[in-house]
Amino acid sequence: YPRPPPGVEPGVSAPKETTRSRRRARRSLVGRLITVLGLAFCIVELVLLVVFTAFFWETLETQREAHLVRWAASVAEPVRVALQAGKPDESQVDAQLEAALAGRGTRGEPPRVRFTPPAGADVVVFVFTKDGARRFTRQGHLLTKADSGWSGPEPTAVAQFKAGDPLAYQVRSEEGKIVLTQRVGDDAVVYLETSLIDLKRQVANTAWVAFATGALALLVTALVTLAYLRRTLLVPLGKIVRADNAARKGDSVGALVDEADIPDDEVGEIMRSRNHLYRAMLAAQEERDLQNLTLEGQREELGQWGRELELLVQDKSSALLRARDSLSRNEKLAAVGRLAANVAHEINNPLASIAGYAEEAREELGPDHELTASLLTIEEEAFRCKDILKRLLGLARAEASQRTPVDFGAVLRHSVALASPGAKRRSVTLDLQGAPEEGPVFVSDEGALQQVVLNLIENAVDAAEQGDPPGRVEVSLVESPTALGLVVSDSGRGIAPDVRARVFDPFYTTKPVGRGTGLGLAICQSLVERLGGTIQLADQPVDTTGAVFEVWFPRARTNVDASAQVEAHLGLPGAGEDLV
């Protein structure tokens, strides 16, 4: 049975077009062939039956006419003799005619031909005399007109035939009967009429017998043909259909027709060809699946390589961007440092003179003089200008640092101890957390490291002092398997989002005028990067205040060339040689 068409669930009425398509799909080629052959046989049988019936009817009608003519010829002479020998007594003439028609002789004459009408036919005979008398006979017996029931025309005997032909006759076929008129001499005419109903009945019976025989023969032929076509065509086609259904369901075993069931004919060749094509299709599908698996593996491997290469490129790009930014910043700082170096020589001497003369004048005037405080301010500001120049010169220094094993915890404790008096004067609490008594130890420049810590603590104390009291600064040491971290947080007002990206720019500061130069964080970033670390402004939660700076230093530095990593991943010669 055909499966439901796509989109139609079992038990649900299919649309009209789908039902029509299914009905078309159920039509059998062999069924149509048998139908056409049956119709052709029926038409041929009907044509032959009509021809046979017409020929049979013509034959029977011709035979009946011939029989009627022979019988009329056999009785014409006795009727003529009887009429010529007749007497004025009409009864005697009738007796002579009856005897002649019955085949009995008269006056010692031998018997005449006995009345023998066609078998099964009802023949009526009229004898018309010259004077118009009518005598009717049925089966050799004369009847009167009243007894005969004659209602037909009364032909004039003499006028119908040519003179001089005493035995001339005419035969004509009318509706359902044959009429023969036989002239008997010059005085009488024999009129014979026979019905064709018996012939029609005989032809109808014969036609029915012929039709039944033909139908039976057609049925037997159709059954034999159907059995033969079923064995040679329907059964193989059914096996092909079942195999196709199995193939659609994915049954590779049922999709092949058994070689033992394949006949040795054209249909068998089609079945073998189908099996061969299906096996070739399975082989091609298996090969395609294997190729797809191989391609999928290669795609995954290429994808992994691509992701690793992308990450590597991103890392290197980020490193290059950081190096570019650092180089740009260092160039700016170096430019500022060179400017400071050019100016320092010219400014340091006047500043030293100003500070010296102010100190000398302050000492000569004594502490109680009214100008002592002013001279002290001049001296402090001169030293402050000298300190600013010193910081500017520090930005231009690029000499290599002296790296030795450094106790990070000790550096933090020492830096906090140095900054504690100034924080206490500003009413800021300075707290150190996570610093053990000893360690951790890593290779770095102790002086530069301490300068970074002091700068971050000083900035945090300034910020905490400007915030809501009481101010607090927290310094924490954080460790991980690969890095050491320093976290400095304060309770100040924090840093606005629009200025977070500029906090490490030289000369940029959020402090009031005269309180900062904007070089502290720039110097810290420069020193941290020279030591191989990173410094960043951490993100703070929305509901907290202050700022948090994080500094990270690696425990061990590893520098691996990007090209070497790519070659190692791709398996090229010379790969895997890392520089540590």
XYZ file of C-alpha atoms in Angstrom:
580
model
C 0.000 0.000 0.000
C 1.315 3.430 -0.786
C 2.421 5.522 2.168
C 0.558 8.730 3.073
C 1.787 11.706 1.085
C 4.068 14.246 2.817
C 2.223 16.574 5.164
C -0.752 14.198 5.744
C -0.884 12.322 9.052
C -2.371 8.812 9.264
C -6.082 8.875 10.004
C -6.514 12.429 8.729
C -8.446 13.064 5.548
C -6.138 14.141 2.773
C -6.887 17.216 0.686
C -8.723 16.805 -2.568
C -5.630 17.172 -4.739
C -3.718 14.716 -2.524
C -6.532 12.150 -2.735
C -6.658 12.537 -6.507
C -2.890 12.092 -6.703
C -3.081 8.997 -4.510
C -5.870 7.608 -6.698
C -3.717 8.202 -9.763
C -0.807 6.520 -8.014
C -2.892 3.405 -7.295
C -3.681 2.804 -10.972
C -1.949 -0.302 -12.209
C -0.209 -0.473 -15.550
C -1.153 -4.123 -15.933
C -4.714 -3.346 -14.918
C -4.958 -0.696 -17.594
C -3.397 -3.076 -20.102
C -5.909 -5.811 -19.280
C -8.752 -3.281 -19.450
C -7.656 -2.089 -22.879
C -7.221 -5.648 -24.114
C -10.632 -6.632 -22.722
C -12.309 -3.674 -24.408
C -10.532 -4.489 -27.661
C -11.604 -8.144 -27.438
C -15.202 -7.094 -26.640
C -15.314 -4.743 -29.619
C -13.847 -7.392 -31.903
C -16.322 -9.950 -30.585
C -19.248 -7.592 -31.084
C -18.133 -6.723 -34.634
C -17.674 -10.400 -35.497
C -21.008 -11.206 -33.888
C -22.761 -8.510 -35.939
C -21.087 -9.681 -39.160
C -21.822 -13.322 -38.390
C -25.446 -12.537 -37.484
C -25.969 -10.502 -40.648
C -24.364 -13.241 -42.785
C -26.323 -15.980 -41.035
C -29.570 -14.056 -41.450
C -28.867 -13.441 -45.143
C -28.065 -17.100 -45.621
C -31.239 -18.309 -43.906
C -33.363 -15.794 -45.779
C -31.826 -16.861 -49.115
C -32.377 -20.519 -48.275
C -35.996 -19.819 -47.338
C -36.600 -17.993 -50.628
C -34.964 -20.818 -52.609
C -37.022 -23.413 -50.762
C -40.168 -21.435 -51.360
C -39.374 -21.070 -55.077
C -38.701 -24.800 -55.470
C -41.906 -25.712 -53.686
C -43.960 -23.221 -55.754
C -42.466 -24.668 -58.941
C -43.341 -28.229 -57.821
C -46.998 -27.398 -57.198
C -47.570 -24.994 -60.089
C -48.118 -27.733 -62.687
C -50.622 -29.764 -60.657
C -52.567 -26.588 -59.883
C -52.640 -25.660 -63.574
C -53.854 -29.160 -64.627
C -56.476 -29.091 -61.936
C -57.765 -25.727 -63.029
C -57.865 -26.708 -66.696
C -59.680 -29.917 -65.928
C -62.132 -28.247 -63.685
C -65.903 -28.312 -64.155
C -68.400 -25.574 -63.777
C -69.139 -26.999 -60.377
C -66.925 -24.977 -58.070
C -66.868 -27.628 -55.410
C -65.436 -30.131 -57.865
C -62.752 -27.648 -58.882
C -61.873 -27.128 -55.225
C -61.629 -30.874 -54.732
C -59.319 -31.220 -57.697
C -57.131 -28.344 -56.420
C -56.996 -29.822 -52.935
C -56.040 -33.197 -54.361
C -53.357 -31.599 -56.528
C -51.959 -29.616 -53.626
C -52.101 -32.613 -51.349
C -50.209 -34.723 -53.894
C -53.024 -37.089 -54.697
C -53.661 -37.977 -58.318
C -56.974 -37.464 -60.103
C -58.738 -39.697 -62.654
C -56.237 -42.453 -62.210
C -53.196 -40.150 -62.570
C -50.099 -40.822 -60.501
C -49.651 -38.825 -57.246
C -48.250 -35.351 -57.566
C -45.483 -33.770 -55.524
C -46.645 -33.683 -51.909
C -46.911 -30.306 -50.242
C -43.660 -29.879 -48.301
C -43.273 -26.331 -46.876
C -40.000 -25.278 -45.228
C -39.341 -26.961 -41.906
C -40.712 -24.926 -39.003
C -42.264 -22.330 -41.331
C -45.887 -21.394 -41.444
C -46.746 -20.994 -45.154
C -50.049 -19.718 -46.419
C -51.103 -20.326 -50.037
C -53.743 -18.500 -52.088
C -54.893 -19.497 -55.542
C -56.351 -16.628 -57.515
C -58.357 -17.646 -60.579
C -59.000 -15.543 -63.593
C -62.513 -14.709 -62.570
C -61.270 -13.460 -59.147
C -62.091 -16.508 -57.125
C -59.904 -17.092 -54.113
C -59.058 -20.353 -52.568
C -56.794 -20.610 -49.563
C -54.879 -23.627 -48.411
C -52.978 -24.283 -45.204
C -50.911 -27.404 -45.051
C -52.671 -28.700 -48.223
C -56.270 -28.046 -47.221
C -58.440 -25.524 -49.040
C -60.294 -22.991 -47.018
C -62.836 -20.424 -47.894
C -62.142 -16.771 -47.738
C -64.139 -16.400 -44.603
C -62.242 -19.257 -42.923
C -58.805 -18.129 -44.114
C -58.901 -14.710 -42.461
C -57.290 -13.106 -45.501
C -57.107 -9.329 -45.207
C -54.430 -8.521 -47.747
C -54.754 -7.116 -51.252
C -56.238 -9.133 -54.036
C -53.750 -9.098 -56.937
C -55.031 -9.468 -60.457
C -53.444 -12.640 -61.675
C -53.008 -11.961 -65.371
C -51.896 -8.329 -65.249
C -48.854 -9.087 -63.068
C -46.944 -11.219 -65.590
C -45.948 -11.071 -69.186
C -48.062 -12.982 -71.635
C -46.616 -16.196 -72.954
C -44.688 -17.096 -69.743
C -46.991 -19.578 -67.996
C -44.506 -20.301 -65.131
C -43.170 -16.771 -64.380
C -42.840 -15.849 -60.682
C -41.857 -12.908 -58.458
C -40.259 -12.988 -54.998
C -40.130 -9.972 -52.617
C -39.307 -9.481 -48.980
C -41.649 -7.468 -46.843
C -41.604 -6.661 -43.139
C -41.032 -9.975 -41.379
C -42.147 -12.190 -44.311
C -41.368 -13.440 -47.844
C -44.006 -13.241 -50.573
C -43.857 -15.320 -53.822
C -46.275 -14.957 -56.682
C -46.233 -17.893 -59.188
C -48.222 -17.664 -62.448
C -50.029 -20.817 -63.393
C -50.994 -20.698 -67.071
C -53.308 -17.958 -68.216
C -56.090 -18.506 -65.738
C -54.608 -18.505 -62.215
C -51.870 -17.283 -59.883
C -50.462 -19.080 -56.834
C -49.702 -16.625 -53.999
C -47.381 -17.933 -51.234
C -46.483 -16.104 -48.024
C -44.253 -17.317 -45.176
C -43.313 -15.556 -41.933
C -39.647 -14.985 -40.892
C -40.288 -15.045 -37.144
C -38.854 -18.546 -36.836
C -35.738 -17.388 -38.693
C -35.383 -14.391 -36.367
C -35.751 -16.675 -33.375
C -33.169 -19.022 -34.796
C -30.740 -16.181 -35.541
C -31.251 -14.681 -32.043
C -30.614 -18.037 -30.366
C -27.541 -18.613 -32.496
C -26.277 -15.047 -31.720
C -26.733 -15.558 -27.989
C -24.911 -18.861 -28.133
C -22.105 -17.260 -30.141
C -21.915 -14.288 -27.758
C -21.826 -16.520 -24.675
C -19.174 -18.691 -26.274
C -17.090 -15.624 -27.175
C -17.528 -14.115 -23.690
C -16.472 -17.381 -22.094
C -13.471 -17.570 -24.392
C -12.652 -13.916 -23.594
C -12.914 -14.591 -19.853
C -10.688 -17.642 -20.105
C -8.212 -15.678 -22.221
C -8.267 -12.755 -19.751
C -7.683 -15.085 -16.784
C -4.846 -16.853 -18.526
C -3.350 -13.512 -19.599
C -3.761 -12.073 -16.101
C -2.118 -15.109 -14.524
C 0.750 -14.922 -16.987
C 1.199 -11.162 -16.569
C 0.987 -11.507 -12.804
C 3.723 -14.112 -12.762
C 5.960 -12.398 -15.303
C 5.261 -8.719 -14.603
C 3.150 -7.952 -11.528
C 5.150 -10.060 -9.061
C 8.546 -8.645 -10.161
C 7.160 -5.106 -10.149
C 5.730 -5.676 -6.676
C 9.164 -6.787 -5.481
C 10.677 -3.639 -6.958
C 8.038 -1.486 -5.210
C 8.654 -3.217 -1.860
C 12.398 -2.769 -2.307
C 11.910 0.934 -3.065
C 9.743 1.356 0.067
C 12.433 -0.368 2.135
C 15.062 1.925 0.616
C 13.011 4.989 1.580
C 12.794 3.657 5.159
C 16.549 3.138 5.282
C 16.422 -0.693 5.225
C 19.484 -1.506 3.129
C 18.812 -5.274 3.319
C 15.203 -5.117 2.148
C 16.088 -2.551 -0.509
C 17.856 -5.254 -2.582
C 15.888 -7.816 -4.587
C 17.066 -11.394 -4.016
C 18.884 -12.810 -7.025
C 16.799 -15.999 -6.786
C 13.626 -13.936 -7.350
C 14.898 -12.177 -10.474
C 13.540 -13.663 -13.742
C 15.599 -14.089 -16.903
C 13.872 -11.460 -19.030
C 13.770 -7.718 -19.570
C 12.163 -7.103 -16.170
C 14.951 -9.145 -14.585
C 17.517 -6.972 -16.322
C 15.809 -3.895 -14.861
C 15.871 -5.462 -11.378
C 19.563 -6.384 -11.670
C 20.373 -2.897 -12.896
C 18.459 -1.429 -9.946
C 20.352 -3.605 -7.455
C 23.632 -2.562 -9.028
C 22.718 1.122 -8.884
C 21.571 0.810 -5.250
C 24.824 -0.902 -4.221
C 26.790 1.798 -6.055
C 24.716 4.449 -4.281
C 25.418 2.845 -0.880
C 29.130 2.683 -1.649
C 29.121 6.324 -2.763
C 27.189 7.319 0.358
C 29.657 5.491 2.623
C 32.558 7.126 0.834
C 30.859 10.494 1.152
C 30.278 9.931 4.875
C 33.929 9.020 5.360
C 34.995 12.099 3.444
C 32.591 14.213 5.489
C 34.054 12.805 8.707
C 37.555 13.521 7.456
C 36.564 17.012 6.384
C 34.808 17.585 9.698
C 37.953 16.578 11.583
C 40.067 18.788 9.376
C 37.596 21.623 9.817
C 37.710 21.257 13.597
C 41.503 21.121 13.525
C 41.690 24.157 11.262
C 39.188 25.918 13.486
C 41.298 25.142 16.537
C 44.408 26.350 14.745
C 42.553 29.454 13.659
C 41.357 30.173 17.189
C 44.819 29.655 18.617
C 46.342 31.793 15.901
C 43.683 34.434 16.476
C 44.402 34.453 20.213
C 48.115 34.606 19.505
C 47.602 37.463 17.054
C 45.391 39.247 19.566
C 47.993 38.830 22.285
C 50.743 40.050 20.033
C 48.576 42.884 18.766
C 47.742 43.879 22.324
C 51.424 43.673 23.215
C 52.301 45.785 20.201
C 49.624 48.322 21.092
C 50.855 48.432 24.669
C 54.419 48.768 23.443
C 53.368 51.546 21.081
C 51.495 53.348 23.838
C 54.401 52.853 26.194
C 56.841 54.048 23.567
C 54.689 57.075 22.836
C 54.364 57.839 26.527
C 58.064 57.287 27.117
C 58.843 59.580 24.231
C 56.656 62.231 25.780
C 58.252 61.709 29.150
C 61.707 61.711 27.579
C 60.887 64.947 25.790
C 59.778 66.458 29.078
C 62.897 65.076 30.743
C 65.155 66.498 28.063
C 63.420 69.828 28.430
C 63.892 69.605 32.205
C 67.565 68.619 31.764
C 68.121 71.626 29.511
C 66.403 73.931 31.960
C 67.643 72.295 35.187
C 71.187 73.610 34.891
C 69.953 77.168 34.401
C 67.314 76.958 37.165
C 69.099 74.897 39.818
C 71.800 77.487 40.377
C 69.373 80.431 40.849
C 67.179 78.257 43.040
C 70.175 77.250 45.125
C 71.167 80.900 45.484
C 67.616 81.887 46.438
C 67.399 79.100 49.013
C 70.848 79.883 50.391
C 70.274 83.624 50.732
C 66.843 83.001 52.295
C 68.334 80.607 54.824
C 71.190 83.009 55.621
C 68.826 85.951 56.056
C 66.482 83.886 58.225
C 69.345 82.852 60.490
C 70.635 86.467 60.791
C 67.180 87.891 61.559
C 66.391 85.217 64.079
C 63.191 83.314 64.680
C 61.310 86.228 66.195
C 61.666 88.594 63.284
C 58.542 89.325 61.289
C 60.212 88.302 57.982
C 61.378 84.926 59.236
C 58.231 83.137 58.181
C 58.377 84.690 54.720
C 62.001 83.722 54.299
C 61.168 80.174 55.382
C 58.422 80.033 52.739
C 60.860 81.259 50.075
C 63.334 78.588 51.122
C 60.690 75.782 51.053
C 59.343 76.811 47.639
C 62.871 76.921 46.226
C 63.469 73.373 47.414
C 60.040 72.425 46.046
C 61.015 73.717 42.611
C 64.252 71.761 42.882
C 62.264 68.618 43.716
C 59.996 69.158 40.679
C 63.049 69.451 38.451
C 64.415 66.263 40.007
C 61.222 64.430 39.146
C 61.280 65.755 35.616
C 64.836 64.521 35.239
C 63.699 61.126 36.533
C 61.286 60.763 33.592
C 64.191 61.057 31.151
C 66.345 58.427 32.792
C 66.358 55.169 30.871
C 69.394 53.488 32.409
C 69.132 49.813 33.225
C 67.969 49.014 36.747
C 70.036 46.906 39.128
C 67.910 43.827 39.813
C 68.491 41.718 42.882
C 66.356 39.402 45.029
C 63.904 41.675 46.867
C 61.708 40.903 49.855
C 58.417 42.400 48.686
C 56.850 42.302 52.155
C 59.821 44.132 53.673
C 59.626 46.829 50.981
C 55.929 47.351 51.735
C 56.487 47.534 55.487
C 59.345 50.023 55.083
C 57.347 52.203 52.663
C 54.308 52.247 54.969
C 56.563 53.174 57.901
C 58.008 56.101 55.907
C 54.585 57.379 54.885
C 52.859 56.885 58.250
C 53.974 60.189 59.915
C 52.697 62.294 57.020
C 49.417 60.359 56.915
C 48.975 60.771 60.645
C 49.428 64.540 60.372
C 46.634 64.553 57.762
C 44.370 62.427 59.982
C 44.474 59.511 57.547
C 44.745 55.934 58.793
C 47.317 53.883 56.886
C 46.862 50.093 57.094
C 49.014 47.248 55.681
C 47.477 43.815 55.050
C 48.727 40.488 53.731
C 52.465 41.216 54.209
C 54.160 38.273 55.997
C 57.203 38.659 58.230
C 59.429 37.268 55.499
C 58.941 37.175 51.762
C 57.708 36.808 49.230
C 61.006 37.231 47.373
C 61.368 38.012 43.665
C 63.971 39.597 41.410
C 63.462 43.352 40.978
C 64.949 46.820 41.589
C 64.334 47.615 45.249
C 64.773 51.392 44.895
C 62.393 51.722 41.952
C 59.910 49.386 43.661
C 59.960 51.481 46.837
C 59.504 54.691 44.815
C 56.409 53.203 43.160
C 54.916 52.155 46.513
C 55.609 55.547 48.119
C 54.094 57.462 45.185
C 50.888 55.337 45.256
C 50.589 55.710 49.048
C 51.146 59.485 48.845
C 48.472 59.862 46.156
C 46.050 57.689 48.194
C 46.692 59.780 51.341
C 46.001 62.989 49.402
C 42.747 61.517 48.064
C 41.648 60.174 51.479
C 42.327 63.558 53.071
C 39.988 65.243 50.583
C 37.216 62.702 51.138
C 34.733 62.339 53.947
C 36.482 61.875 57.335
C 37.788 59.720 58.764
C 40.195 59.057 55.865
C 41.602 55.578 55.309
C 44.266 54.068 53.035
C 44.714 50.309 52.735
C 47.831 48.664 51.277
C 47.496 44.908 50.493
C 49.913 42.281 49.215
C 48.279 39.669 46.960
C 49.958 36.466 45.766
C 49.165 34.022 42.933
C 51.146 31.093 41.507
C 52.556 33.277 38.718
C 52.468 36.873 40.021
C 52.745 39.161 43.016
C 50.302 42.020 43.405
C 50.073 45.311 45.257
C 46.658 46.864 45.866
C 46.379 50.430 47.202
C 42.852 51.687 47.962
C 41.591 54.864 49.522
C 38.348 56.250 50.899
C 38.447 59.440 48.880
C 35.956 60.807 46.403
C 37.066 58.492 43.646
C 37.853 59.195 40.015
C 35.147 60.248 37.570
C 34.557 57.909 34.603
C 35.382 60.618 32.061
C 38.913 61.106 33.453
C 39.863 57.486 34.217
C 41.625 57.105 30.864
C 43.917 60.103 31.562
C 45.127 59.363 35.085
C 48.517 58.125 33.820
C 49.084 61.066 31.449
C 52.002 63.351 32.451
C 51.037 66.674 34.091
C 47.392 65.606 34.410
C 46.097 65.896 37.980
C 42.802 66.270 39.790
C 44.421 67.927 42.814
C 43.971 71.625 43.537
C 46.420 74.088 41.998
C 49.723 73.999 43.819
C 49.100 70.579 45.394
C 50.324 68.303 42.600
C 52.323 68.247 39.389
C 50.560 65.328 37.631
C 53.809 63.370 37.402
C 53.382 60.836 40.218
C 51.283 58.227 38.394
C 53.173 58.782 35.137
C 56.444 58.055 36.949
C 54.867 54.990 38.637
C 53.697 53.574 35.305
C 57.109 54.164 33.722
C 58.918 52.434 36.585
C 56.482 49.486 36.763
C 56.767 48.824 33.039
C 60.579 48.967 33.263
C 60.361 46.332 35.997
C 58.207 44.097 33.738
C 54.911 44.629 35.570
C 51.564 46.265 34.942
C 49.662 49.005 36.763
C 45.975 49.748 36.360
C 43.076 51.590 37.888
C 40.639 48.880 39.049
C 36.885 49.145 38.586
C 34.966 49.976 41.741
C 31.407 48.878 42.556
C 28.736 51.508 42.039
C 27.868 51.824 45.746
C 31.494 52.388 46.925
C 33.780 55.442 46.954
C 37.484 55.958 46.529
C 39.952 54.557 44.026
C 41.879 51.273 43.816
C 45.219 50.908 42.039
C 46.644 47.453 41.293
C 50.278 46.651 40.470
C 51.307 43.162 39.313
C 54.802 41.746 38.913
C 55.478 38.303 37.400
C 57.413 35.848 39.538
C 59.325 34.573 36.455
C 59.478 36.317 33.068
C 59.019 34.279 29.930
C 59.479 35.703 26.449
C 58.306 33.393 23.675
C 58.558 34.491 20.072
C 55.193 34.551 18.321
C 56.580 32.999 15.143
C 58.063 30.156 17.201
C 54.631 29.439 18.716
C 52.992 29.367 15.321
C 55.679 27.059 13.948
C 55.357 24.771 16.975
C 51.580 24.535 16.478
C 51.862 23.838 12.773
C 54.618 21.249 13.321
C 57.267 23.025 11.250
C 61.014 22.312 11.721
C 62.724 24.320 14.434
C 59.519 24.804 16.404
C 59.276 24.607 20.145
C 62.520 26.418 20.975
C 61.288 28.870 23.611
C 63.455 31.632 24.987
C 63.210 31.852 28.785
